[in-house]
Amino acid sequence: MKYLTYFILTIIALFYSCNNDTPTDPGSNQTGDYTKIHTVESGGTRFEVWSSSSPNLIYGYNNIGFKVFMNNNEKTTGFVKYKAIMYHGLNGPSHSVPSKVNFYYDSQIQLFKGYVIFIMYDTAAFWAADYNYNNEAQIDSSVFTLFMNDLSQIKVWDNIYTQRTYILSLVTPLSPRVGLNDIELMLHESSGLVTYREIDSAEMFIKPWMESMGHGSGNNVNPVNLGGGMYKGTANFTMAGEWFLYDSIKYNGQFITKTPPPKFIFDVY
Ligand SMILES: [Cu+2]
């Protein structure tokens, strides 16, 4: 009888220890705002893709991070390089997309942290990515699925004078509200959609415009550079309805945007 009681107590203790799940549990799919969305594995190397933007990789801006394991040992130093390629059909053209050049480990969120911007979505295309840990381990051409997000907005245009392609990406908000909204935008330049460079020395001039009623708004703040290709400002949408947000961009002493400038379109509520 005494032996049986001991046995039952042991079972109860085991039960409680197994249910003691915390966000720092190595098996957890959640760290901070990030969710594990995808794993690629080859030989003894494993890359986990995490995102705080969506449960999937989506058209538009994605806040992502990586966990890296070599022979089941988690890596927390060095860097991760990630390159996503879009293939327009089997023998069609292919190109890469903007992403952080080096993802470095952030001990707060326990991920190699950065971003990727999927600038196109096409159901006939497919995607693959190369993963590199610290030039020590590499997994190439791993196919993944991209999902659509109707709220994402990316503006891409060519400039014949600078011979560059510019990419203006909406980071936040995807769904602005009536009133003052913090606006975050990223700016990249590219030649031939092969490599991308974050632009940090541009000036931006935003103009909210309610086309249906023919008016703009006051108290807007032009986005200023925060480093890493990111710009932050404030847009004032003074009433519900459809608003345009124009962004004229000056870089190296000249406007690189056309006339009229690129515009994001929001259904403000
Ligand atoms: Cu494409």
XYZ file of C-alpha atoms and ligand atoms in Angstrom:
270
model
C 0.000 0.000 0.000
C 2.810 2.371 0.910
C 4.508 1.475 -2.368
C 1.302 2.223 -4.320
C 0.943 5.697 -2.685
C 4.537 6.490 -3.627
C 3.839 5.362 -7.193
C 0.742 7.608 -7.474
C 2.614 10.626 -6.057
C 5.375 10.081 -8.611
C 2.811 10.016 -11.441
C 1.225 13.257 -10.175
C 4.658 14.937 -9.928
C 5.511 13.870 -13.488
C 2.143 15.137 -14.729
C 2.707 18.587 -13.263
C 6.285 18.897 -14.487
C 5.189 17.998 -18.038
C 2.460 20.637 -18.007
C 4.777 23.398 -16.878
C 4.953 25.049 -20.319
C 6.494 28.518 -20.484
C 7.310 30.762 -23.468
C 11.019 29.976 -22.998
C 10.376 26.233 -23.324
C 12.695 25.010 -26.132
C 9.732 23.238 -27.764
C 7.527 26.329 -27.753
C 6.250 27.878 -31.004
C 6.066 31.350 -29.488
C 8.670 33.880 -28.332
C 7.475 37.398 -27.597
C 5.336 38.461 -30.581
C 6.981 35.890 -32.859
C 5.479 32.570 -33.972
C 7.401 29.698 -35.554
C 6.020 29.374 -39.090
C 8.405 27.180 -41.053
C 11.381 24.809 -40.601
C 14.032 23.743 -43.112
C 16.465 20.959 -42.291
C 19.378 19.325 -44.055
C 22.075 17.084 -42.603
C 22.578 18.232 -39.023
C 21.497 21.831 -39.687
C 18.067 23.253 -38.978
C 16.740 26.770 -39.664
C 13.455 27.801 -38.108
C 11.664 30.822 -39.612
C 9.715 32.939 -37.118
C 7.454 35.901 -37.827
C 5.669 38.587 -35.841
C 3.727 39.786 -38.913
C 1.607 36.757 -39.751
C 1.320 32.967 -39.220
C 2.665 32.625 -42.801
C 5.099 34.431 -45.059
C 2.946 37.050 -46.782
C 3.037 39.471 -49.694
C 4.459 42.743 -48.327
C 6.622 43.526 -45.312
C 7.425 40.632 -42.926
C 9.124 41.054 -39.557
C 11.011 37.773 -39.307
C 13.682 36.021 -37.249
C 15.551 32.721 -37.329
C 16.585 30.054 -34.867
C 19.548 27.952 -35.972
C 20.469 24.485 -34.714
C 23.549 22.479 -35.652
C 23.381 18.901 -34.378
C 20.566 20.081 -32.099
C 22.753 22.769 -30.500
C 21.144 26.191 -30.747
C 23.384 28.941 -32.145
C 23.256 32.402 -30.588
C 26.302 34.116 -32.099
C 27.351 35.091 -35.627
C 24.826 35.907 -38.328
C 22.219 34.468 -40.658
C 21.936 35.348 -44.336
C 18.619 34.732 -46.076
C 17.868 35.122 -49.758
C 14.408 34.545 -51.202
C 14.003 34.085 -54.971
C 10.827 34.389 -57.002
C 10.561 32.138 -60.081
C 8.045 33.265 -62.700
C 7.352 29.790 -64.052
C 9.798 26.932 -64.629
C 11.780 28.594 -67.430
C 10.635 32.119 -66.714
C 12.628 34.971 -65.196
C 13.634 34.945 -61.547
C 14.644 37.658 -59.104
C 15.266 38.238 -55.410
C 13.467 40.561 -52.977
C 14.637 43.060 -50.321
C 15.669 41.577 -46.985
C 18.057 42.299 -44.139
C 21.621 41.653 -45.307
C 22.777 40.137 -42.002
C 20.359 38.882 -39.373
C 22.042 39.233 -35.958
C 21.044 37.487 -32.745
C 18.768 39.453 -30.434
C 18.994 37.894 -26.973
C 15.730 39.602 -25.910
C 13.620 37.735 -28.442
C 16.129 34.854 -28.843
C 16.139 35.098 -32.638
C 18.427 36.267 -35.434
C 16.285 39.283 -36.240
C 15.453 41.118 -39.477
C 12.896 41.475 -42.242
C 11.978 40.346 -45.749
C 9.710 42.198 -48.187
C 7.850 40.104 -50.756
C 7.306 42.736 -53.443
C 5.152 40.601 -55.758
C 2.465 37.993 -55.523
C 1.553 35.728 -58.427
C -0.231 32.377 -58.150
C 1.680 31.108 -61.230
C 5.061 31.789 -59.613
C 6.959 29.787 -57.002
C 9.453 30.738 -54.342
C 12.649 29.265 -52.929
C 15.124 30.510 -50.322
C 18.802 30.107 -49.432
C 19.749 30.012 -45.751
C 23.295 30.558 -44.490
C 24.516 30.423 -40.901
C 27.761 32.326 -40.328
C 29.273 30.888 -43.541
C 29.487 27.579 -41.611
C 26.303 25.878 -42.766
C 24.009 26.416 -45.714
C 20.699 25.132 -47.074
C 19.935 26.213 -50.639
C 16.842 26.427 -52.827
C 14.311 25.322 -50.254
C 10.848 25.851 -51.735
C 8.267 27.693 -49.648
C 4.737 29.026 -50.091
C 3.908 32.719 -50.117
C 0.454 33.805 -48.999
C -1.480 36.873 -50.118
C -2.260 39.701 -47.732
C -4.772 42.163 -49.195
C -3.747 44.893 -46.746
C -0.022 44.920 -47.679
C 1.115 47.731 -50.011
C 4.377 47.963 -51.977
C 5.205 50.643 -54.566
C 7.839 49.782 -57.191
C 9.001 52.167 -59.943
C 11.960 52.727 -62.256
C 13.841 55.989 -62.597
C 15.432 56.452 -66.020
C 17.869 59.137 -64.811
C 19.375 57.165 -61.916
C 18.909 53.829 -63.769
C 17.584 52.312 -60.588
C 14.419 50.645 -59.391
C 12.981 52.000 -56.128
C 10.854 50.046 -53.686
C 8.703 51.861 -51.127
C 7.159 49.462 -48.611
C 4.384 50.077 -46.138
C 5.487 48.644 -42.783
C 2.728 50.028 -40.565
C -0.188 50.680 -40.226
C -1.863 48.237 -42.604
C -5.272 49.393 -41.301
C -5.128 53.050 -40.178
C -7.827 54.576 -37.952
C -9.452 58.000 -38.003
C -7.052 60.519 -36.443
C -3.277 60.557 -36.073
C -1.457 57.419 -37.243
C 2.233 56.600 -36.875
C 3.449 55.732 -40.375
C 6.490 53.519 -40.970
C 7.870 53.085 -44.487
C 10.975 51.390 -45.883
C 12.901 52.581 -48.937
C 15.201 50.414 -51.077
C 16.996 50.856 -54.359
C 17.933 48.075 -56.733
C 19.529 47.505 -60.091
C 17.817 44.675 -61.919
C 16.076 43.255 -58.795
C 19.267 41.275 -58.083
C 20.605 43.152 -55.074
C 18.853 45.691 -52.900
C 20.205 48.529 -50.800
C 18.488 50.315 -47.908
C 18.371 54.097 -48.513
C 18.936 56.164 -45.374
C 19.564 59.684 -46.686
C 16.282 60.415 -48.474
C 13.755 63.113 -47.581
C 10.062 62.213 -47.651
C 7.085 64.544 -48.071
C 3.722 62.937 -47.372
C 0.285 64.242 -48.282
C -2.916 62.554 -47.128
C -5.723 63.255 -49.572
C -9.417 62.385 -49.473
C -10.162 62.237 -53.180
C -13.952 61.832 -52.896
C -14.300 65.106 -50.976
C -11.283 66.919 -52.440
C -9.478 67.756 -49.212
C -6.318 66.937 -47.311
C -5.490 67.319 -43.631
C -3.244 69.256 -41.258
C -0.882 68.162 -38.478
C 0.996 65.615 -40.590
C 4.653 64.906 -39.871
C 6.970 63.974 -42.752
C 8.709 60.633 -42.173
C 12.329 60.896 -41.027
C 15.002 58.234 -41.264
C 15.516 55.853 -38.347
C 18.401 53.906 -39.946
C 18.203 50.559 -41.700
C 16.131 52.016 -44.559
C 13.234 52.819 -42.197
C 11.311 56.134 -42.072
C 8.771 57.184 -39.471
C 6.222 60.010 -39.513
C 2.583 60.805 -38.735
C -0.441 60.908 -41.035
C -3.701 62.529 -40.019
C -6.824 60.953 -41.503
C -9.501 63.298 -40.209
C -12.582 61.265 -41.156
C -13.634 57.738 -42.132
C -13.520 56.717 -45.805
C -10.996 56.212 -48.577
C -7.747 58.173 -48.256
C -4.697 58.401 -50.492
C -1.311 58.886 -48.877
C 1.095 60.394 -51.413
C 4.837 60.228 -50.748
C 7.286 62.410 -52.719
C 10.887 61.363 -52.167
C 14.028 63.436 -52.634
C 17.376 61.648 -52.754
C 20.825 62.972 -53.676
C 19.378 66.400 -54.421
C 16.606 65.309 -56.789
C 13.132 63.845 -56.636
C 13.269 60.146 -57.485
C 9.460 59.845 -57.459
C 7.341 60.668 -60.495
C 4.499 63.199 -60.796
C 2.045 62.343 -59.345
C 4.078 60.552 -56.653
C 3.337 56.978 -55.546
C 0.343 56.683 -53.256
C -0.894 54.192 -50.722
C -4.663 53.745 -50.592
C -6.361 53.199 -47.242
C -9.901 52.412 -46.221
C -9.854 54.389 -42.976
C -12.412 53.512 -40.332
Cu 8.382 38.598 -59.456
